[in-house]
Amino acid sequence: MKIEMTSSQLERLKALGGNIEAGYCFESTAQREAEFKRLEKALVLEAKKNLNTLRTGDRRPMLCKVQEQLVEALTSEGFVQVVTPTIISKKFLERMTIDDDHALHTQVFWVDKNKCLRPMLAPNLYSVSKDLLNIWEKPVRIFEIGSCFRKESQGKSHLNEFTMLNLVEWGTAIGNRDNRIRELSDLVLKTLRIEDYEFEEEDSVVYGNTIDVVKNGLELGSSSKGSHPLDAAWGITDSWVGIGFGLERLLMIREQKNNIHALAKSIAYLDGVRLNIK
């Protein structure tokens, strides 16, 4: 009879960064225990090595470094970085059509009956853009990198708190919008050294028809374009393109990790390495 790793052994190895899956079989319990200890020891040594490299190297986690790289790349292309509040009003969500009956409403973390932790960056970017379009000549290019919060289903590719990059360009020629979405997506993904991705048309619960960036079946980013029905709530009529990326997902794909939590803001992991390794 074939003997498999126990569920606790598999979870331990996965937490340490191993890619061991169920179905890894042995001839005896003794053989399984010996192999588990060998794999665990090797992964712990690798984890300690990586933590020491972080400590003696540039001392900054990947999530921090990619934000800096993206800021440099986007500002070099004429985008202006903005920083907006994490707590937003309920009326901002309602302008995005997210009312009490919307599918996304149950995923929102409410602070009180009129305020919540933002589930997306778009409402604040709409508000900032509305004023900038009255001040600056087009094209107006802005972006934000910041935390968003959703009551997502827990799994290896979802987080309750995640880091979003959201960029928008106002004044894009209508006939060039799809091409511009691909150009800006290429800029972001090239900056982070991610290759071999695809563009797919999808239907979003907020934006309707979108062009998503996908790799290995995982959505890395989602775009939209306007004029869009949502624009009217903000008094905007200009043509535009916008794209949002989850940075932890980008890192998960680039670093070939099997668990997005290792690359997120965490007290259990540091720069992809499990801290409880003894």
Short mmCIF file of C-alpha atoms in Angstrom, two decimals, residues 19-113:
data_model
loop_
_atom_site.label_atom_id
_atom_site.label_comp_id
_atom_site.label_asym_id
_atom_site.label_seq_id
_atom_site.Cartn_x
_atom_site.Cartn_y
_atom_site.Cartn_z
CA ASN A 19 5.93 22.67 -3.88
CA ILE A 20 5.05 19.23 -2.57
CA GLU A 21 1.55 18.10 -3.53
CA ALA A 22 -0.71 15.31 -2.35
CA GLY A 23 0.06 12.03 -4.11
CA TYR A 24 3.74 12.02 -3.17
CA CYS A 25 3.92 8.35 -2.09
CA PHE A 26 6.28 6.09 -0.10
CA GLU A 27 6.73 2.40 0.54
CA SER A 28 6.67 2.76 4.32
CA THR A 29 5.92 5.21 7.13
CA ALA A 30 9.62 5.26 8.03
CA GLN A 31 10.53 6.26 4.46
CA ARG A 32 7.90 9.02 4.52
CA GLU A 33 9.14 10.41 7.85
CA ALA A 34 12.74 10.39 6.68
CA GLU A 35 11.87 12.20 3.45
CA PHE A 36 9.73 14.74 5.29
CA LYS A 37 12.57 15.55 7.68
CA ARG A 38 15.01 15.85 4.76
CA LEU A 39 12.74 18.21 2.84
CA GLU A 40 11.90 20.26 5.94
CA LYS A 41 15.58 20.67 6.83
CA ALA A 42 16.48 21.76 3.30
CA LEU A 43 13.64 24.29 3.18
CA VAL A 44 14.52 25.69 6.60
CA LEU A 45 18.14 26.15 5.56
CA GLU A 46 17.01 27.89 2.36
CA ALA A 47 14.66 30.13 4.36
CA LYS A 48 17.43 31.15 6.76
CA LYS A 49 19.72 31.84 3.82
CA ASN A 50 17.11 34.08 2.19
CA LEU A 51 16.43 35.95 5.43
CA ASN A 52 20.15 36.52 5.93
CA THR A 53 20.43 37.83 2.36
CA LEU A 54 17.64 40.30 3.13
CA ARG A 55 19.34 41.34 6.37
CA THR A 56 22.77 41.89 4.82
CA GLY A 57 21.62 43.10 1.40
CA ASP A 58 19.32 46.01 0.55
CA ARG A 59 17.09 45.23 3.60
CA ARG A 60 13.83 45.87 1.72
CA PRO A 61 11.12 43.33 0.88
CA MET A 62 10.15 42.76 -2.74
CA LEU A 63 6.74 44.38 -2.22
CA CYS A 64 8.44 47.65 -1.27
CA LYS A 65 10.97 47.46 -4.10
CA VAL A 66 8.42 46.84 -6.84
CA GLN A 67 6.42 49.85 -5.69
CA GLU A 68 9.51 52.01 -6.07
CA GLN A 69 10.24 50.54 -9.50
CA LEU A 70 6.69 51.19 -10.68
CA VAL A 71 6.73 54.78 -9.41
CA GLU A 72 9.93 55.43 -11.35
CA ALA A 73 8.61 53.78 -14.53
CA LEU A 74 5.24 55.56 -14.50
CA THR A 75 6.52 59.01 -13.57
CA SER A 76 9.06 58.66 -16.39
CA GLU A 77 6.07 58.18 -18.73
CA GLY A 78 4.38 61.37 -17.54
CA PHE A 79 2.12 59.92 -14.83
CA VAL A 80 1.68 61.82 -11.57
CA GLN A 81 1.42 59.85 -8.34
CA VAL A 82 -1.41 60.69 -5.97
CA VAL A 83 -2.06 59.53 -2.40
CA THR A 84 -5.66 59.36 -1.17
CA PRO A 85 -7.47 58.20 2.02
CA THR A 86 -8.00 54.55 2.87
CA ILE A 87 -11.37 55.24 4.49
CA ILE A 88 -13.97 56.38 1.97
CA SER A 89 -17.63 57.34 2.15
CA LYS A 90 -20.53 55.10 1.24
CA LYS A 91 -21.67 57.65 -1.34
CA PHE A 92 -18.40 57.14 -3.24
CA LEU A 93 -19.21 53.43 -3.57
CA GLU A 94 -22.75 54.22 -4.62
CA ARG A 95 -21.36 56.37 -7.43
CA MET A 96 -19.59 53.21 -8.58
CA THR A 97 -23.05 51.48 -8.53
CA ILE A 98 -22.04 49.50 -5.43
CA ASP A 99 -25.24 49.88 -3.42
CA ASP A 100 -26.75 47.57 -0.78
CA ASP A 101 -27.88 45.11 -3.46
CA HIS A 102 -24.59 44.96 -5.40
CA ALA A 103 -22.59 41.72 -5.45
CA LEU A 104 -19.49 43.49 -4.09
CA HIS A 105 -21.35 45.08 -1.17
CA THR A 106 -20.97 42.02 1.09
CA GLN A 107 -17.20 42.05 0.55
CA VAL A 108 -16.78 45.57 1.94
CA PHE A 109 -15.28 46.19 5.40
CA TRP A 110 -17.58 48.80 6.93
CA VAL A 111 -16.20 51.21 9.53
CA ASP A 112 -19.70 52.52 10.28
CA LYS A 113 -22.91 52.83 8.30
#
